[in-house]
Every structure is written in C-alpha cells, then in structure tokens.
C-alpha cells in the first residue's frame, strides 16, 4: 500500500514537520551542541595580550568543568538555590492547592473575581514584580516600614544578609501561586460530580471530600506543577538580578544562572560559562526525570 | 510554558542578531573599497544624547568624510555588542564611544586601532596627563581620543553645614570629623554612604590616594596587579572605620532609597564627579540651590589630587577601512572649539580637552546657579586628576568589588573592608593567570 502512495503524500508529514524541526535544530539543538563545544575550549593569552594575535582559542579538556565544580562561589550558589527551593516550592504549591480547593468548594463568593485576582500576579513579568517588591522592601520608600515606624516598631530590613532569601522567595511565591492554582483548579473541575454525590450520600463532610477524593485525583497535576516549580527554582535569575543593585547582600553569583551570566558577559569567559550551564542543564534533567521516575508509576497509574 | 517562553526569547535573540548583523554589514559595504579622494562613509556608535547634532556640523564642513551616528543603549551594552562584532569579523562600526576603563579590555581583544600616526602633539597637549595615559595605556600607541572626563569633587548641602557651624572639609580627617558631627546632630542624617555597588566610584577614591591597580611591563611582556597595596588599603580602612563607627551609611547608591535620602536631607553630602548636577537635579529636585561644590578632601593637603569617576573617549575600530579619516573626525570632535561647545550644550558632557572646555563652560549648571564659580572649581579639580592604569580584566575587578565590599558593608567592620581589598587582588590575579596572562 505504502509504496503505491504518490510522492506528495509520502512527503506531506515531513513537510508539516519541517518548520518545527528547522526551528528546533536552529534555535535549540545547534546552540546546545555549540555550548557543549565551547565548554571544552578556552582562551590562551600570550604576553600582554594586547593587539592582534594576543589571544588564541585552544582545547581546554575538562578544565572548565573542574574549575566550575570546584569554585566555592558555585557551590554556595547551589546550596542557596536548594534552600530557596525548599522555601518556595512547598509554600507556593500548598497555597495553590488551598486556593484551588477553596474556589472549587462552591461556597466562595465572587469566584471569578478571586480566580483572576490570584492569577493576575503571574501575568506580571518577573523583572517588574521584583522592582515593585524592591520598593516595598526599601525602608525609606516602603509604606510598610512607614506604618511600622508610626506604630513604634523597629522592623528588620528584608534586604539584610539573613533575610534576603525570604525577600526573593516571597516574590517567586507571589508570582507563581496563580499559575499553579489554575492548573490544579482545572483538574478539579474535571472531576465528575457523581463522585461527590456518592460521597455526600455516604455522609462525607466537605473536608473529607477534599482530602479523600479531590486531592488524590489531582495528584498528577500536583506532580506536574512540582516539576515545573523545581525547574523554575533551579533557573532563578530575574528576581535576584533585579534586586541586586538595591542590596549589599545579593552577590553576583547568588544563583547558579547568575554565575553563568557573570562569567559570560562580565568576565568575558564564555567557555567556563558554557561548562557551568551544561552542568546546570544536566542537574535539572536528572532531578526532573529522577523525580518523575520515582513518583511516575504511582501517580499516573491512578489516571488509567 | 517556560520552554515556550525560552524558545520565544531565543527566536527573538536570533532575529535581533540577524538584523544587527545586516545593519552592520550594510555600512561596511558602503565604506569598503573606496580609494583616497573619493567620498568616505563612517559609522559611529555612541550613547551620548544629541550626538547627531554635533556630527551634522562635521558633515556639513566635510563633504568627503560623512559620518553616520548609530545610537547605543549605554556603555556596557555597546561594549558587549562591539566585542561580538569584532569576534564575528564584521559588523563593527568605524568609530566607537569607549569608556576609559574598557579600553584595555578592547585593546586586548584587538578591537581598537592604534591611531598614533594620525594624532600629533597638539592634540596630546590638549589633555591632562591622567586622561592621556588612559588612552595610551602608558605605551607609545594611541588607542582613542579622550572625549569627556569625570574629575571627582565634594558636593555638600551648604545650608546644613552652616546650620551646624561646620567648615567644609579639606582633608579626610576633617571629612571624618564632619561626618561624626552631622550624625551626632541627627542620628538619621549622614554625610555620605559607602556604596558597594559603585566600583567606579571606589576606584576614583583609590586613584586619589595614589593607587593604580594595574601596570604593564613592556619589556617582560607582563602585567602587574596592585589592588592590595598601601593606597587602596588606606582608603578601605578609612571608610571601613567610618562605617563601623556608624557615622557613614552603608547603603548602595542609585537606589530609590538613596534618591529619597538625598531629596529629604538624610544624606547631606556626595563625593561625586563633575556630572553630579545632572543626577542631583533629577533625584533631589527639592534641594535646588542648597548644594555647593568644593574640591575633594585631601590625604596630603600640600599635594592636592583627585580621582576620576566616569568619562569616555572616541576610538577607531580595527575593522574600519578608513582609520585615517576616522581618527581625523575623532580629533576634531574632541578638540575643535566649535565641536566641543556644541557637545557641551547638546550632550551635556564635561569635555576632556582643557582649552576647549574653558571656553565652552562659563555658566554654572542650573542646579548650582547659587555657585557661579562651579566650573572654576571643576577645572581646578580636573587639572589635579591623578593617572590610573586600567588592566585587561576591569570587569572582573569591578564585579569582585560588588561581591567583596557587599559582604564588608553588611558586616560593618574596618577589618572586613581591608580583607575585601585583599580578596579583590586574589580574584583579579587568578582570573588573569587562568586566561594565560603573565602576571608579575
């Protein structure tokens, strides 16, 4: 059968695929391969390194990787990002689940308005929300500190060393809760109402319905939002970068991606930046797929 | 979602890259392969406002050498773009506005042409020694023509000083006393802040104390790094002491909080450069007419010196096919009396050329209309600007400054300020050794 098909028909799927493939290869695959190549290269300067011929590109083997993995700044930034993740992900998903259940419970008033109000911060770009929060964190221009001052309270600066991680986590939670709530809420709406009716006939309270029916059914969405949040956490960049000029406590290597940015564009060392980003990409890949593997069978079996 | 966003960003970047590349190659095609006597077209990257008006004057007088201005976003963005074009082998302009501290980085990437054969001593003598040193890197080559400079001065609220019956400090000891007196009168009021965000500012202060963080040994073909030496240590210890005492603030500059502090009078002084009136009129508008300017407090009153904060030059790129015409334009732009006068009024810069500056700057800036001799003080300061040699990894040093002094200003101890200087030295040397530079 296949052999008798006209050429046009045979080629059709490839034609349809072509634009997507071309874009994927051009703007995803090739840059990744190029980054991999760069991560094994380095620059060698001869003499003063001034004028033509002062620098040559050479093979560097694994030295970029060795340097990036043994850099105390990098290790610190990884630890920081894990602490940040421990703060952000449970808080954000917990609030998203709570809001979704409240909206779904049918008792809340102004449901459409609340849904929009909770979702809206997600539509604010991270740079802008960081600037907004930055103003609120600076004692001299913040209405909160003004109120504390009027009440005679001495509030600690959120941009000081030990609190700055909460300041950044707060921005992420504020911006991310809405999106995750919508994902969970959507899957709550897809639950057939017979299940609730049956539960009520059995005498289940609203809380029991939530705990025994709703949450188990939305576990796959919770897992999906968890993986998304995990990836977003590892990639945190915009919030600390925007807040950095306002505070002494955020270094140029606060998060791993900030270190990549600094190496590439401030230190003009794209080679070690490439190596570090390959390490981050591999870690992200391992963590997300490792987690999916771990929970995958349990979570998705319930769907089928 | 994230993946889509990233892909979209990448597409945008690629599209922008293509557009930029095509813009660049256009200009190169136009400028290429013209023999002498024919019309030469030059492109000029700059971010100073209204520069095209100055260039119009040149284009009218020189029909054979036509210059086109290509507006840039700002110093750092332009350098990144410029270096990318240099690495790509095409797309760089003929002329480029370059801040003094990036010149060694650009020369190190073989991006700037040596124009010493087109620049004579008359041009050289227009500039102070410190500024000229920055464009020659202390060698026989000339990599750029100085455009504007930022001699540092001391700006203070004259009304507050009068109220507290304080003398304007002429030495750093007097500055420290004034800082104590001001903070004692009102614990929320400071004479200034130590900003861990402004490496250029600290470099200026260190320059005044006699520091020069890099040096070149042409014979041994080696660099020297001198961050962790007496002058910079002295400056760090002085400021660390004041921050530890609590009489100088430790918050960074250029934040909404700092703007508010200048405007509401909780910061009553600023060690800044000649361009400060523009900043103050923007963020402290309520205090117009209350500020005055004085020379910097001195370490040694018998040998007055100052540092520089900011300033830029006009360089010729190695990709230019007409370096002679480009150098001619750069010289005219920065030394011709008419050109400099137009730049002062249109772009609001403080020219590096001393004679031209003296004739162009007569009236004090509007914000300082209470001090008619503003530019006399500035000219006096500019003449004492100390030289400073920048190295090939200034950006590394500056980001190390942010990180190390960020920690020190948070912990507020003089010992940590001195430690920060030591750490910067280590980071700068490690970075250079790693790149393969010979460091002595």
XYZ file of C-alpha atoms in Angstrom:
744
model
C 0.000 0.000 0.000
C 2.582 2.480 1.163
C 4.659 2.015 -1.926
C 1.819 2.990 -4.178
C 1.226 6.285 -2.452
C 2.087 9.301 -4.584
C 5.276 11.072 -3.599
C 3.397 14.143 -2.413
C 1.513 12.155 0.190
C 4.648 10.464 1.430
C 6.408 13.764 1.770
C 3.470 15.514 3.407
C 4.249 14.595 7.035
C 7.832 15.711 6.600
C 6.703 18.966 5.064
C 4.425 19.586 8.012
C 7.221 18.711 10.401
C 9.852 20.736 8.591
C 9.195 24.191 10.107
C 9.137 22.831 13.650
C 12.222 20.698 13.054
C 14.101 23.576 11.443
C 13.293 25.842 14.370
C 14.167 23.146 16.888
C 17.506 22.400 15.242
C 18.320 26.055 14.618
C 17.437 27.580 17.946
C 17.606 24.657 20.377
C 19.802 21.796 19.200
C 22.587 23.720 17.477
C 23.146 26.194 20.335
C 23.258 23.285 22.781
C 25.860 21.499 20.682
C 27.787 24.742 20.311
C 27.680 25.326 24.079
C 28.970 21.798 24.585
C 31.813 22.531 22.158
C 32.626 25.855 23.843
C 32.717 24.219 27.258
C 35.788 22.248 26.160
C 37.556 25.307 24.765
C 39.481 28.083 26.406
C 41.497 31.147 25.557
C 45.246 31.440 25.869
C 46.802 34.844 26.095
C 50.374 35.426 25.060
C 52.432 38.210 26.598
C 50.425 41.326 27.491
C 47.509 40.083 25.424
C 47.225 43.421 23.636
C 46.645 43.908 19.929
C 46.299 41.291 17.211
C 47.357 37.740 17.956
C 47.269 38.402 21.681
C 44.721 35.647 22.266
C 44.169 32.250 20.740
C 41.436 29.710 21.313
C 42.695 26.322 22.442
C 41.359 22.978 23.663
C 40.865 23.040 27.378
C 39.709 19.496 28.027
C 37.723 19.243 31.240
C 39.481 22.153 32.934
C 36.431 24.440 32.614
C 34.293 21.793 34.306
C 36.860 21.213 37.012
C 37.068 24.933 37.697
C 33.323 25.483 37.775
C 32.621 22.488 40.034
C 35.379 23.375 42.492
C 34.537 27.081 42.599
C 33.316 27.876 46.137
C 31.039 30.580 44.682
C 29.302 27.957 42.556
C 28.917 25.512 45.434
C 27.499 28.314 47.609
C 25.032 29.296 44.908
C 23.834 25.694 44.561
C 23.261 25.407 48.326
C 21.461 28.754 48.284
C 19.191 27.674 45.461
C 18.255 24.455 47.274
C 17.362 26.411 50.411
C 15.389 28.785 48.222
C 13.613 25.828 46.595
C 12.722 24.364 49.990
C 11.115 27.687 50.877
C 9.386 28.389 47.585
C 8.063 25.094 46.246
C 6.113 23.792 49.272
C 4.742 27.250 50.150
C 3.716 28.016 46.595
C 2.140 24.618 45.852
C 0.483 24.480 49.274
C -1.127 27.855 48.706
C -2.045 26.979 45.120
C -3.762 23.772 46.285
C -5.545 25.565 49.115
C -6.823 28.338 46.843
C -7.908 25.822 44.199
C -9.851 23.789 46.774
C -11.467 26.921 48.200
C -12.509 28.115 44.767
C -13.835 24.658 43.930
C -15.736 24.205 47.189
C -18.620 26.185 45.718
C -19.081 28.240 48.845
C -16.742 31.052 47.983
C -18.329 34.213 46.652
C -17.050 36.248 43.719
C -15.352 33.145 42.409
C -14.407 34.591 39.012
C -13.003 37.705 40.588
C -10.948 35.769 43.138
C -9.621 33.432 40.475
C -8.493 36.366 38.362
C -7.049 38.228 41.340
C -4.956 35.225 42.385
C -3.859 34.536 38.825
C -3.008 38.145 37.932
C 0.478 38.315 39.563
C 1.562 35.543 37.169
C 0.934 37.951 34.284
C 3.368 40.482 35.775
C 6.871 39.923 34.345
C 9.408 38.860 36.973
C 11.579 41.940 36.440
C 8.650 44.278 37.058
C 7.367 42.386 40.104
C 10.902 42.379 41.533
C 11.108 46.150 41.089
C 7.698 46.588 42.736
C 8.678 44.422 45.687
C 12.095 46.066 45.792
C 10.419 49.397 46.514
C 8.354 47.765 49.243
C 11.482 46.254 50.811
C 13.455 49.514 50.991
C 12.713 51.098 54.392
C 12.947 54.710 53.170
C 10.373 54.331 50.393
C 8.200 51.487 51.678
C 4.706 52.138 53.057
C 5.082 49.053 55.305
C 8.129 50.415 57.083
C 6.367 53.748 57.372
C 3.486 52.051 59.188
C 5.835 50.031 61.408
C 7.660 53.234 62.236
C 4.405 55.002 63.151
C 3.494 52.099 65.403
C 6.868 52.412 67.083
C 8.098 49.039 65.797
C 11.627 48.533 64.532
C 11.163 46.156 61.602
C 14.299 44.394 60.337
C 15.419 45.115 56.774
C 14.363 42.309 54.464
C 17.350 43.083 52.254
C 19.841 42.277 55.019
C 22.017 39.183 54.850
C 19.955 36.553 56.625
C 16.530 37.654 55.383
C 17.211 38.378 51.741
C 16.424 34.792 50.706
C 12.902 35.219 52.122
C 12.556 38.506 50.251
C 13.363 36.766 46.961
C 11.279 33.670 47.765
C 8.316 35.906 48.512
C 8.432 37.401 45.009
C 8.506 33.935 43.443
C 5.596 32.699 45.567
C 3.589 35.832 44.803
C 4.184 35.422 41.079
C 3.863 31.642 40.802
C 0.908 30.700 43.018
C -1.695 31.865 40.489
C -0.429 29.766 37.624
C -0.189 26.603 39.724
C -3.613 27.248 41.208
C -5.156 27.416 37.725
C -3.552 24.091 36.759
C -4.852 22.374 39.898
C -8.236 24.091 39.706
C -8.712 22.989 36.097
C -8.164 19.363 37.008
C -10.519 19.744 39.989
C -13.239 20.952 37.635
C -12.771 17.827 35.528
C -13.780 15.504 38.386
C -17.238 14.027 37.611
C -19.884 15.249 40.064
C -21.222 11.688 40.659
C -18.217 11.119 42.884
C -19.224 13.995 45.134
C -22.853 12.911 45.167
C -21.858 9.415 46.194
C -19.605 10.794 48.923
C -22.340 13.029 50.299
C -24.825 10.161 50.372
C -22.217 8.304 52.419
C -22.181 11.264 54.792
C -18.779 12.744 53.927
C -18.123 16.318 55.012
C -16.649 18.935 52.660
C -13.256 18.448 54.293
C -13.379 14.690 53.871
C -14.357 15.121 50.213
C -11.362 17.350 49.716
C -8.938 15.059 51.498
C -10.130 11.678 50.192
C -11.425 12.465 46.714
C -10.152 15.737 45.365
C -6.506 15.631 46.428
C -5.856 12.024 45.343
C -7.400 12.759 41.949
C -5.344 15.914 41.324
C -2.041 14.264 42.347
C -0.869 14.080 38.704
C -1.348 17.862 38.354
C 0.462 18.386 41.642
C 3.366 16.359 40.323
C 3.427 18.312 37.091
C 3.374 21.657 38.909
C 6.069 20.353 41.236
C 8.374 19.535 38.325
C 7.717 22.913 36.714
C 8.423 24.673 40.003
C 11.578 22.647 40.541
C 12.914 23.678 37.124
C 11.935 27.298 37.702
C 13.719 27.209 41.067
C 16.956 25.935 39.591
C 16.739 28.658 36.968
C 16.033 31.563 39.327
C 17.688 34.629 37.826
C 15.455 37.634 37.167
C 14.391 38.302 40.760
C 17.841 38.326 42.442
C 19.395 40.139 39.451
C 16.807 42.906 39.640
C 17.078 43.229 43.429
C 20.891 43.097 43.466
C 21.538 46.842 42.973
C 19.248 47.608 45.932
C 21.082 45.454 48.433
C 24.556 44.629 49.672
C 23.513 41.056 50.412
C 22.992 39.659 46.915
C 26.279 38.765 45.250
C 26.824 38.499 41.504
C 26.855 34.709 41.978
C 23.764 34.445 44.163
C 22.200 31.771 41.949
C 23.952 29.380 39.540
C 22.500 31.141 36.484
C 23.732 34.493 37.782
C 27.215 32.999 37.889
C 26.838 31.854 34.274
C 25.737 35.346 33.301
C 28.630 36.953 35.170
C 31.222 34.641 33.640
C 29.906 35.098 30.113
C 29.138 38.807 29.999
C 31.079 40.416 32.826
C 34.250 38.347 32.878
C 34.034 37.698 29.132
C 34.761 33.998 29.727
C 32.103 32.206 27.664
C 33.986 28.929 27.959
C 33.581 28.426 31.687
C 30.057 29.899 31.425
C 29.253 27.187 28.862
C 30.666 24.493 31.144
C 28.634 25.719 34.113
C 25.432 25.861 32.070
C 25.976 22.305 30.837
C 26.342 21.227 34.473
C 23.138 23.063 35.424
C 21.251 21.601 32.458
C 22.390 18.081 33.357
C 21.407 18.574 37.003
C 17.978 19.914 36.028
C 17.463 16.982 33.671
C 18.491 14.426 36.280
C 16.394 15.969 39.038
C 13.203 16.326 36.991
C 13.393 12.904 35.365
C 14.608 11.266 38.541
C 11.606 12.674 40.362
C 9.177 11.641 37.620
C 10.635 8.130 37.659
C 10.301 7.989 41.408
C 6.647 9.009 41.548
C 5.657 8.301 37.955
C 4.229 4.813 38.335
C 2.207 5.595 41.401
C 0.913 8.899 40.184
C -0.050 8.019 36.683
C -1.451 4.575 37.388
C -4.369 6.231 39.097
C -5.275 8.000 35.913
C -5.621 4.865 33.849
C 5.140 27.294 29.497
C 8.714 28.006 30.446
C 10.007 26.119 27.438
C 7.823 28.186 25.159
C 8.978 31.398 26.744
C 12.567 30.367 26.340
C 12.098 29.373 22.726
C 10.397 32.697 22.039
C 13.251 34.566 23.663
C 15.758 32.609 21.648
C 13.887 33.330 18.415
C 13.849 36.988 19.296
C 17.562 36.946 20.037
C 18.306 35.212 16.748
C 16.143 37.658 14.800
C 17.758 40.607 16.528
C 21.163 39.145 15.841
C 20.359 38.848 12.153
C 19.021 42.387 11.992
C 22.047 43.765 13.772
C 24.418 41.809 11.607
C 22.709 43.040 8.463
C 22.789 46.641 9.674
C 26.464 46.298 10.332
C 27.361 44.714 7.026
C 25.452 47.421 5.145
C 27.640 50.125 6.495
C 30.747 48.104 5.805
C 29.788 47.589 2.170
C 29.249 51.299 1.734
C 32.509 52.181 3.366
C 34.571 49.484 1.701
C 36.923 49.668 -1.263
C 36.926 53.418 -1.762
C 40.299 54.794 -2.737
C 41.574 58.082 -1.380
C 39.926 61.198 -2.763
C 36.566 59.517 -3.006
C 33.766 60.012 -0.550
C 34.303 58.115 2.696
C 31.410 56.987 4.869
C 31.963 56.248 8.545
C 29.662 54.809 11.183
C 29.888 55.980 14.782
C 28.430 54.160 17.813
C 27.668 56.466 20.708
C 25.164 56.753 23.533
C 25.679 60.436 24.383
C 22.418 62.276 23.717
C 22.013 64.510 20.644
C 25.377 63.480 19.229
C 23.935 63.583 15.711
C 23.690 67.379 16.017
C 27.430 67.636 16.581
C 28.049 65.230 13.726
C 25.838 67.351 11.439
C 28.291 70.217 11.893
C 31.139 67.963 10.735
C 29.209 66.510 7.802
C 28.426 69.977 6.511
C 32.064 71.051 6.645
C 33.463 67.762 5.307
C 31.513 66.511 2.315
C 34.228 63.891 1.647
C 34.004 62.213 5.041
C 30.402 61.589 6.012
C 29.724 60.238 9.497
C 26.525 58.424 10.499
C 25.579 58.178 14.162
C 24.274 54.833 15.397
C 22.603 55.267 18.786
C 23.610 52.793 21.520
C 21.892 51.901 24.785
C 24.824 52.615 27.053
C 28.431 51.810 27.826
C 28.259 48.150 28.859
C 25.680 47.109 26.271
C 27.646 48.789 23.491
C 30.877 47.054 24.532
C 29.240 43.605 24.524
C 27.808 44.266 21.049
C 31.076 45.723 19.797
C 33.136 42.747 21.018
C 30.658 40.325 19.446
C 31.036 42.119 16.104
C 34.829 42.054 16.423
C 34.811 38.308 17.134
C 32.421 37.730 14.229
C 34.855 39.549 11.903
C 32.340 42.086 10.581
C 29.650 44.449 11.722
C 31.707 46.717 13.949
C 31.496 50.470 13.363
C 34.403 52.696 12.290
C 34.158 54.819 15.428
C 33.117 53.794 18.884
C 32.490 55.670 22.118
C 34.560 53.826 24.738
C 34.723 54.468 28.459
C 38.286 54.715 29.787
C 38.081 51.570 31.891
C 37.133 49.340 28.930
C 39.989 50.474 26.657
C 42.444 47.762 27.859
C 39.720 45.119 27.503
C 39.015 46.293 23.946
C 42.700 46.528 23.039
C 43.189 43.079 24.490
C 40.520 41.773 22.104
C 42.249 43.539 19.219
C 39.220 45.763 18.718
C 40.874 49.202 18.727
C 43.229 50.528 16.055
C 46.448 52.274 17.040
C 45.985 55.795 15.650
C 49.247 57.277 16.920
C 50.407 58.091 13.356
C 47.349 60.316 12.779
C 47.421 62.135 16.114
C 50.002 64.866 16.737
C 51.340 66.538 19.866
C 48.923 69.476 19.605
C 46.131 67.021 20.232
C 48.025 65.340 23.054
C 48.711 68.650 24.788
C 45.003 69.441 24.931
C 44.524 66.774 27.603
C 45.682 66.317 31.165
C 48.298 63.652 31.777
C 45.898 61.364 33.628
C 43.374 61.317 30.819
C 46.000 60.865 28.096
C 47.516 57.953 29.977
C 44.145 56.221 29.893
C 44.030 56.198 26.077
C 47.669 55.226 25.537
C 47.836 52.674 28.374
C 51.209 54.217 29.073
C 52.628 52.959 25.772
C 53.589 54.738 22.521
C 50.337 53.700 20.904
C 47.212 55.875 20.915
C 44.029 53.830 21.111
C 41.426 56.543 21.455
C 40.870 60.308 21.677
C 39.577 61.467 25.086
C 36.093 62.948 24.991
C 34.795 63.706 28.448
C 36.185 63.287 31.921
C 34.757 62.975 35.398
C 37.087 64.665 37.891
C 35.775 63.938 41.384
C 34.671 66.681 43.728
C 32.884 67.014 47.044
C 29.228 68.061 46.859
C 27.573 69.102 50.108
C 24.474 70.796 51.494
C 25.778 74.279 52.295
C 22.685 75.082 54.392
C 23.213 72.080 56.689
C 26.917 72.856 57.092
C 26.035 76.419 58.015
C 23.342 75.380 60.459
C 25.737 73.053 62.283
C 28.504 75.626 62.034
C 30.805 73.207 60.159
C 33.773 74.090 57.975
C 33.977 72.495 54.546
C 36.481 69.622 54.992
C 39.773 69.988 53.149
C 41.382 66.796 54.441
C 39.972 63.312 55.047
C 40.428 63.749 58.797
C 38.225 66.824 58.650
C 35.777 64.872 56.499
C 35.573 62.181 59.195
C 35.002 64.841 61.879
C 32.253 66.467 59.814
C 30.632 63.031 59.309
C 30.657 62.467 63.085
C 29.254 65.924 63.825
C 26.430 65.534 61.316
C 25.451 62.075 62.536
C 25.616 63.240 66.140
C 23.256 66.145 65.461
C 20.704 63.773 63.922
C 21.251 60.016 64.004
C 19.309 59.602 60.754
C 21.483 62.078 58.879
C 24.698 61.086 57.107
C 27.420 62.977 55.280
C 27.580 60.159 52.767
C 27.337 56.472 52.100
C 29.856 53.783 51.239
C 28.374 52.122 48.172
C 29.372 48.528 47.460
C 27.650 48.842 44.093
C 29.792 51.536 42.532
C 33.223 50.164 41.779
C 33.999 53.152 39.537
C 33.432 55.461 42.499
C 35.755 53.496 44.770
C 38.372 53.312 42.013
C 38.219 57.111 41.831
C 38.788 57.380 45.592
C 41.689 54.922 45.391
C 43.176 56.844 42.454
C 43.193 59.982 44.551
C 45.143 58.166 47.264
C 47.744 57.220 44.639
C 46.573 53.750 43.624
C 46.864 52.348 40.132
C 45.512 48.821 40.103
C 47.361 47.524 37.062
C 50.716 48.143 35.457
C 52.329 46.994 32.250
C 55.912 45.878 31.898
C 56.541 46.181 28.165
C 59.959 44.567 28.325
C 58.927 41.495 30.286
C 55.563 41.434 28.482
C 53.884 41.068 31.848
C 51.133 42.726 33.856
C 51.313 43.810 37.456
C 48.277 43.879 39.759
C 48.425 46.368 42.633
C 44.995 46.358 44.262
C 46.133 45.116 47.652
C 48.693 47.842 48.260
C 49.008 50.748 50.655
C 46.887 53.444 48.897
C 43.817 51.243 48.382
C 44.219 49.651 51.819
C 44.344 53.139 53.339
C 41.124 54.160 51.567
C 39.356 50.921 52.561
C 40.444 51.220 56.186
C 39.333 54.858 56.362
C 35.849 54.099 55.046
C 35.549 50.837 56.959
C 36.303 52.768 60.141
C 33.579 55.326 59.432
C 31.028 52.626 58.571
C 31.996 50.662 61.697
C 31.504 53.790 63.804
C 28.117 54.184 62.160
C 28.678 57.779 61.060
C 28.688 56.918 57.349
C 25.808 54.975 55.816
C 26.384 51.547 54.244
C 23.540 51.522 51.703
C 24.295 51.399 47.966
C 23.934 54.470 45.740
C 21.465 54.759 42.892
C 18.572 53.098 44.675
C 15.121 54.624 45.261
C 16.093 54.798 48.937
C 19.243 56.775 48.184
C 17.335 59.148 45.897
C 14.838 59.774 48.677
C 17.650 60.324 51.204
C 19.281 62.988 49.025
C 15.961 64.682 48.463
C 14.720 64.699 52.063
C 18.074 65.715 53.525
C 19.074 62.497 55.277
C 22.167 62.453 53.054
C 23.829 65.838 53.039
C 26.952 65.159 51.017
C 28.097 63.209 47.981
C 31.595 62.508 46.758
C 30.884 62.562 43.083
C 32.143 63.840 39.765
C 31.571 66.921 37.660
C 28.396 65.435 36.158
C 26.693 65.282 39.577
C 24.390 68.302 38.984
C 22.519 66.298 36.326
C 21.912 63.439 38.785
C 21.032 65.699 41.723
C 18.550 67.786 39.756
C 16.840 64.519 38.787
C 16.640 62.798 42.179
C 16.867 65.666 44.672
C 14.869 68.391 42.927
C 13.535 69.770 46.224
C 17.030 70.770 47.325
C 17.914 73.035 44.375
C 20.076 75.972 45.396
C 21.121 74.353 48.676
C 24.131 72.433 47.354
C 27.655 73.670 46.820
C 30.755 72.056 45.435
C 34.289 72.021 46.817
C 37.483 70.206 45.869
C 37.886 66.680 47.268
C 39.117 66.305 50.846
C 42.842 65.521 50.603
C 45.199 62.933 52.050
C 48.063 65.372 51.723
C 46.851 68.969 51.590
C 50.181 70.146 50.169
C 49.823 67.953 47.057
C 46.166 68.169 46.005
C 44.898 65.317 43.870
C 41.616 63.884 42.720
C 40.368 60.732 41.072
C 38.045 60.294 38.120
C 34.617 58.715 38.045
C 33.338 58.093 34.539
C 34.373 59.624 31.279
C 34.753 58.255 27.802
C 36.690 58.585 24.581
C 36.266 58.144 20.831
C 38.088 55.116 19.441
C 38.687 53.783 15.928
C 37.852 50.123 15.434
C 40.235 47.643 13.841
C 37.528 46.815 11.306
C 37.498 50.355 9.921
C 38.733 50.621 6.342
C 39.478 54.314 6.810
C 41.366 54.704 10.076
C 42.908 57.997 8.986
C 39.576 59.659 8.198
C 38.099 58.205 11.382
C 40.995 59.488 13.507
C 40.616 62.921 11.876
C 36.960 63.019 12.863
C 37.672 61.789 16.403
C 40.304 64.509 16.859
C 38.020 67.224 15.501
C 35.090 66.071 17.618
C 37.009 66.230 20.874
C 39.364 69.197 20.415
C 37.766 71.638 17.957
C 36.325 74.583 19.891
C 33.038 74.600 17.941
C 32.562 70.857 18.209
C 33.274 70.838 21.939
C 30.957 73.793 22.537
C 28.163 72.015 20.642
C 28.776 68.839 22.652
C 28.580 70.768 25.914
C 25.235 72.338 25.056
C 23.671 69.386 23.209
C 25.092 66.340 25.002
C 25.766 67.924 28.390
C 29.238 66.441 28.808
C 32.284 67.798 30.628
C 34.938 67.889 27.881
C 38.345 66.362 28.491
C 40.069 68.917 26.233
C 41.137 71.617 28.687
C 41.318 74.717 26.476
C 38.108 73.950 24.672
C 36.413 73.205 27.988
C 37.473 76.524 29.479
C 35.931 78.494 26.631
C 32.782 76.366 26.400
C 31.925 76.193 30.098
C 31.303 79.606 31.536
C 27.931 79.472 33.237
C 27.298 77.171 36.207
C 24.704 74.403 35.734
C 21.169 75.487 36.588
C 21.007 73.320 39.726
C 24.100 75.131 41.028
C 23.075 78.633 39.982
C 23.849 79.694 43.578
C 27.525 78.935 42.891
C 28.691 80.890 39.815
C 32.263 79.556 40.063
C 31.159 75.928 39.661
C 33.269 75.299 36.566
C 36.303 77.072 38.035
C 36.256 74.549 40.873
C 35.797 71.792 38.286
C 38.692 72.989 36.116
C 40.920 73.195 39.165
C 39.955 69.629 40.130
C 40.406 68.348 36.566
C 43.968 69.694 36.490
C 44.870 67.582 39.545
C 43.348 64.319 38.256
C 45.781 61.523 39.078
C 46.585 58.852 36.469
C 45.296 55.301 36.832
C 46.183 52.337 34.652
C 43.304 50.024 33.871
C 44.013 46.385 33.088
C 42.523 43.835 30.697
C 40.002 42.477 33.218
C 38.488 45.588 34.773
C 35.038 43.974 34.708
C 36.271 41.087 36.830
C 37.722 43.536 39.341
C 34.507 45.562 39.378
C 32.222 42.582 39.936
C 34.623 41.320 42.627
C 34.300 44.769 44.213
C 30.496 44.373 44.286
C 30.698 40.964 45.935
C 33.527 41.551 48.390
C 32.524 45.019 49.531
C 28.907 43.878 49.610
C 29.909 41.444 52.355
C 32.107 44.024 54.113
C 29.464 46.767 54.186
C 26.950 44.290 55.573
C 29.290 43.221 58.386
C 30.340 46.842 59.046
C 33.878 46.278 60.265
C 37.059 48.004 59.133
C 38.865 44.650 59.184
C 36.446 43.251 56.598
C 36.964 46.306 54.364
C 40.705 45.605 54.333
C 40.023 41.902 53.743
C 37.803 42.820 50.776
C 40.735 44.607 49.115
C 42.883 41.510 49.620
C 40.175 39.289 48.107
C 39.790 41.519 45.047
C 43.536 41.251 44.444
C 43.335 37.427 44.585
C 40.320 37.258 42.258
C 41.872 39.612 39.702
C 45.206 37.776 39.658
C 43.551 34.332 39.465
C 41.394 35.459 36.560
C 44.420 36.785 34.650
C 46.580 33.738 35.334
C 43.729 31.493 34.253
C 43.466 33.355 30.937
C 47.198 32.903 30.423
C 48.448 36.415 31.141
C 51.910 36.715 32.602
C 51.402 38.376 35.965
C 54.389 39.584 37.920
